[in-house]
Each structure stands twice: as structure tokens, then as C-alpha cells.
Amino acid sequence: MGKADFFPRKVYIDKESFDLPLTQRILKNIGQIPTEIILDREDFLEKRRISRDSVKFGKRDLFVTSQKGEFVKRCPCTPHTIGCNYFIINLDLNCPLDCTYCILQHYLSDPIITVHANLDELWRQLDIFLHKNKNRTPRIGTGELGDSLVIDHITENSKDLISYFRGKDNVLFELKTKTLNIENILNTEPASNIIISWSLNSPRIAESEEEEAPSVEERIQAAQRVSDKGFRVGFHFDPLVLYPGCEDDYQEVIAHVLTNINPGRIAWISLGSLRFPPALKSVIQDRFPQTKIIYEEMIKGKDGKLRYFKPLRLEIYKKIVRLIKEKGGQTIPLYFCMESESIWREVLGWIPKGEEDLEAYLSSPLGKSI
Ligand code: SF4
């Protein structure tokens, strides 16, 4: 199981981006895989959009082009919740893994794995971003619009990104993955502001809903190797999916994490429960008729997304936080993804007073006692 060794069926290259160093590096790393030069990028993308089962086929091919707009954007989060002040780097889009609940099936307009190769422009925009935020400690990462490492053996982007952010102490840079594709990380010197993080779930959900991804145990082993190398690591229990007996399964995963990885090396753990816009439901029904997770009782929140009833969310969050604490993780910074003030207060006992408060909490090496 797992696509750490994913290679596309075909690589399409935007003619304008052909000479860029990253494009040439990709061509070297893909060996004999067929390629095609694209003369008209918009026409190419439009044809992909209207093709049959575009999401599925988009996960098999790679498109190398240039970012025409902003590389750095604030994570849009969702209305009426506490944002975690995260910034997204739009470097690679889409993902060859195929998790049933993946929001990208609904969110991305270009259904093909895309690499933006104009790195000089990325560094220029990042310089400006860091200058504007020189009195803050923002968090920024590449893992929101795809998996940060799943094609890293093809792009080697992790090496350039780590080397760019190394020593820039007013920013925390995160690579977020479900894969075991850590060779480039293990060959790179760690830095205290670089965090490599894994999305985790219960083994049962990983098997049924994250079929293409490595097992949870393998992910934890990869995190352990990266932590042993000297990097700080992070974990995202997101989306937590509820089913009878799930607490026992999550308990096992938490115990496994905290017995194998020194809590002092864990930069943060985030929690988020299954949520999705109603429009994603029909995409999931169509693409994954066997999945059951969308048929649980859910309510539509103020942000229009479907999610579990609040008492159910509270119950699982409280259990997980208690387990983390019992297993030695008292000082690990914890936060919620897309949750309300009342959830923060009832589960963690505090509410960040604005972005700077949360920033200070998550950038502190020890977080807050929970
Ligand atoms: S690993 Fe992340 S980006 Fe990739 S399919 Fe799964 S949820 Fe989507």
C-alpha cells in the first residue's frame, strides 16, 4: 500500500516553463516517462476540465507550468471559527493519493497534478511576505492543496524550500504528508523552524478512506526517523471520523506516537473532525460508492459545511486531549482546525485572543500546559 513511488503516466510541460531549472530537474527524474509540450495552457486545462472523470485521470498525469498569480495566500479557513493564521504556498497542486473525503475533489479547478516551476518568483514573493511579517512568526506550508512530499522524489522541492527557510527565525515552515517519501528530508540538515508533519487517522479509517496512503504505523515510523534525524515533527488528526469503538483505535494511535516519538520534538498536534460542503457529498457518492462516512447524521454549520453534532465532536476531542495528556504530551501545543470558540474553551480551556496570541502559542517550543 502507498504511493511513495508515484510516477505519472505522462508529463505535460507548458512551453513557457520548459527552460526553467525545476522543469529540467523533473525531466531528469522521470526517466523514460512520455512527455508532451503544451503550447496553449488555457486550452489544455479546459480540455482536461471537461474530460470524463477528470478528477480520477487528473491524478495520473503531471503538468509543469508557472504560477501566474500569488504563490503565498492566507489559508481561507471557514467563517465563524477560530482561524489558525496559516499561510499556504501554492507550489504543487493536487495529489495522486485518493482519499475519499478529500476536499480537493471539489475545490481545485484544474484537475491535474500541477507543479509550478518558476521558483525564482516564489522566492521573490516569499521575501516580500517575510518582510511584511518581520515582527510576527507566521506558519506557512505547502500541504494544503496537495501532499507536501508525495512527488518530492520527482521535484526535490523539499530541499530548496528547507534551504530557503533555514535560519529565517520569524517563520515556521511545515511540510505536511501522509507518505513515507522522506529520503530528501533525511539527506537534509534539520533546522528548528522546519516542521515535518503527518496526517493521522485510525488504522480502520486509513484502510477504508485513505486506501492509497501508507498505513498509520508506517507513517509514525517515518515520523520517528525524521525526528531522530533532528527535525521537529507535527501531527494532524484530521479528519477524525466517528464510528463505534473509534476511541479505542485513536487511543492506540496516540499511544504509538507518544511512545515512539519524544513529545519534546513534537511541534504541534491539530484536531479536526470530518466536515465537507454539501456539494462534495455528491462527488464522494459518485466516486466512492462504497464509503459510509458521509451517511452519518450531520448538521449544517454556520459556514454551510456538514459536520457531526457538537456534543459528539466535544466528546471525541475531550477524549483525545485527555489521552495525549495521559501519555506524556502535556506540553505539546494543540489546536483545532475550523472549530468554534466554544469548542476551544470547553476542550482546551482557553481561546486565543486573536492571531498573535495563537501565533505565540504555536511558535513556543513548549506550548501551553493543557
Ligand atoms: S493525501 Fe491529502 S491531498 Fe492527497 S488525496 Fe488525501 S486528503 Fe487529498
XYZ file of C-alpha atoms and ligand atoms in Angstrom, residues 59 94-104 143-147 150 177-178 199 210 213, ligand 1:
31
model
C -4.347 12.153 -10.523
C -3.488 18.198 -6.445
C -2.396 14.792 -5.278
C -2.035 11.261 -6.677
C -3.423 9.783 -3.449
C -7.193 9.461 -3.458
C -8.716 9.855 -0.001
C -12.493 9.568 -0.156
C -13.087 12.760 1.863
C -10.505 14.917 0.048
C -11.786 18.467 -0.377
C -9.576 18.963 -3.441
C 0.416 20.792 2.300
C -2.997 22.413 1.901
C -3.556 21.974 -1.837
C -1.845 18.617 -2.100
C 0.538 16.390 -0.163
C 4.199 12.699 -2.447
C 2.282 14.475 4.261
C 0.731 11.036 4.518
C -1.818 13.427 8.912
C -7.125 6.613 2.611
C -1.745 6.122 1.514
S -3.381 12.953 0.906
Fe -4.462 14.893 1.309
S -4.413 15.952 -0.652
Fe -3.939 13.805 -1.072
S -5.906 12.849 -1.586
Fe -5.567 12.552 0.619
S -6.608 14.297 1.599
Fe -6.356 14.815 -0.575
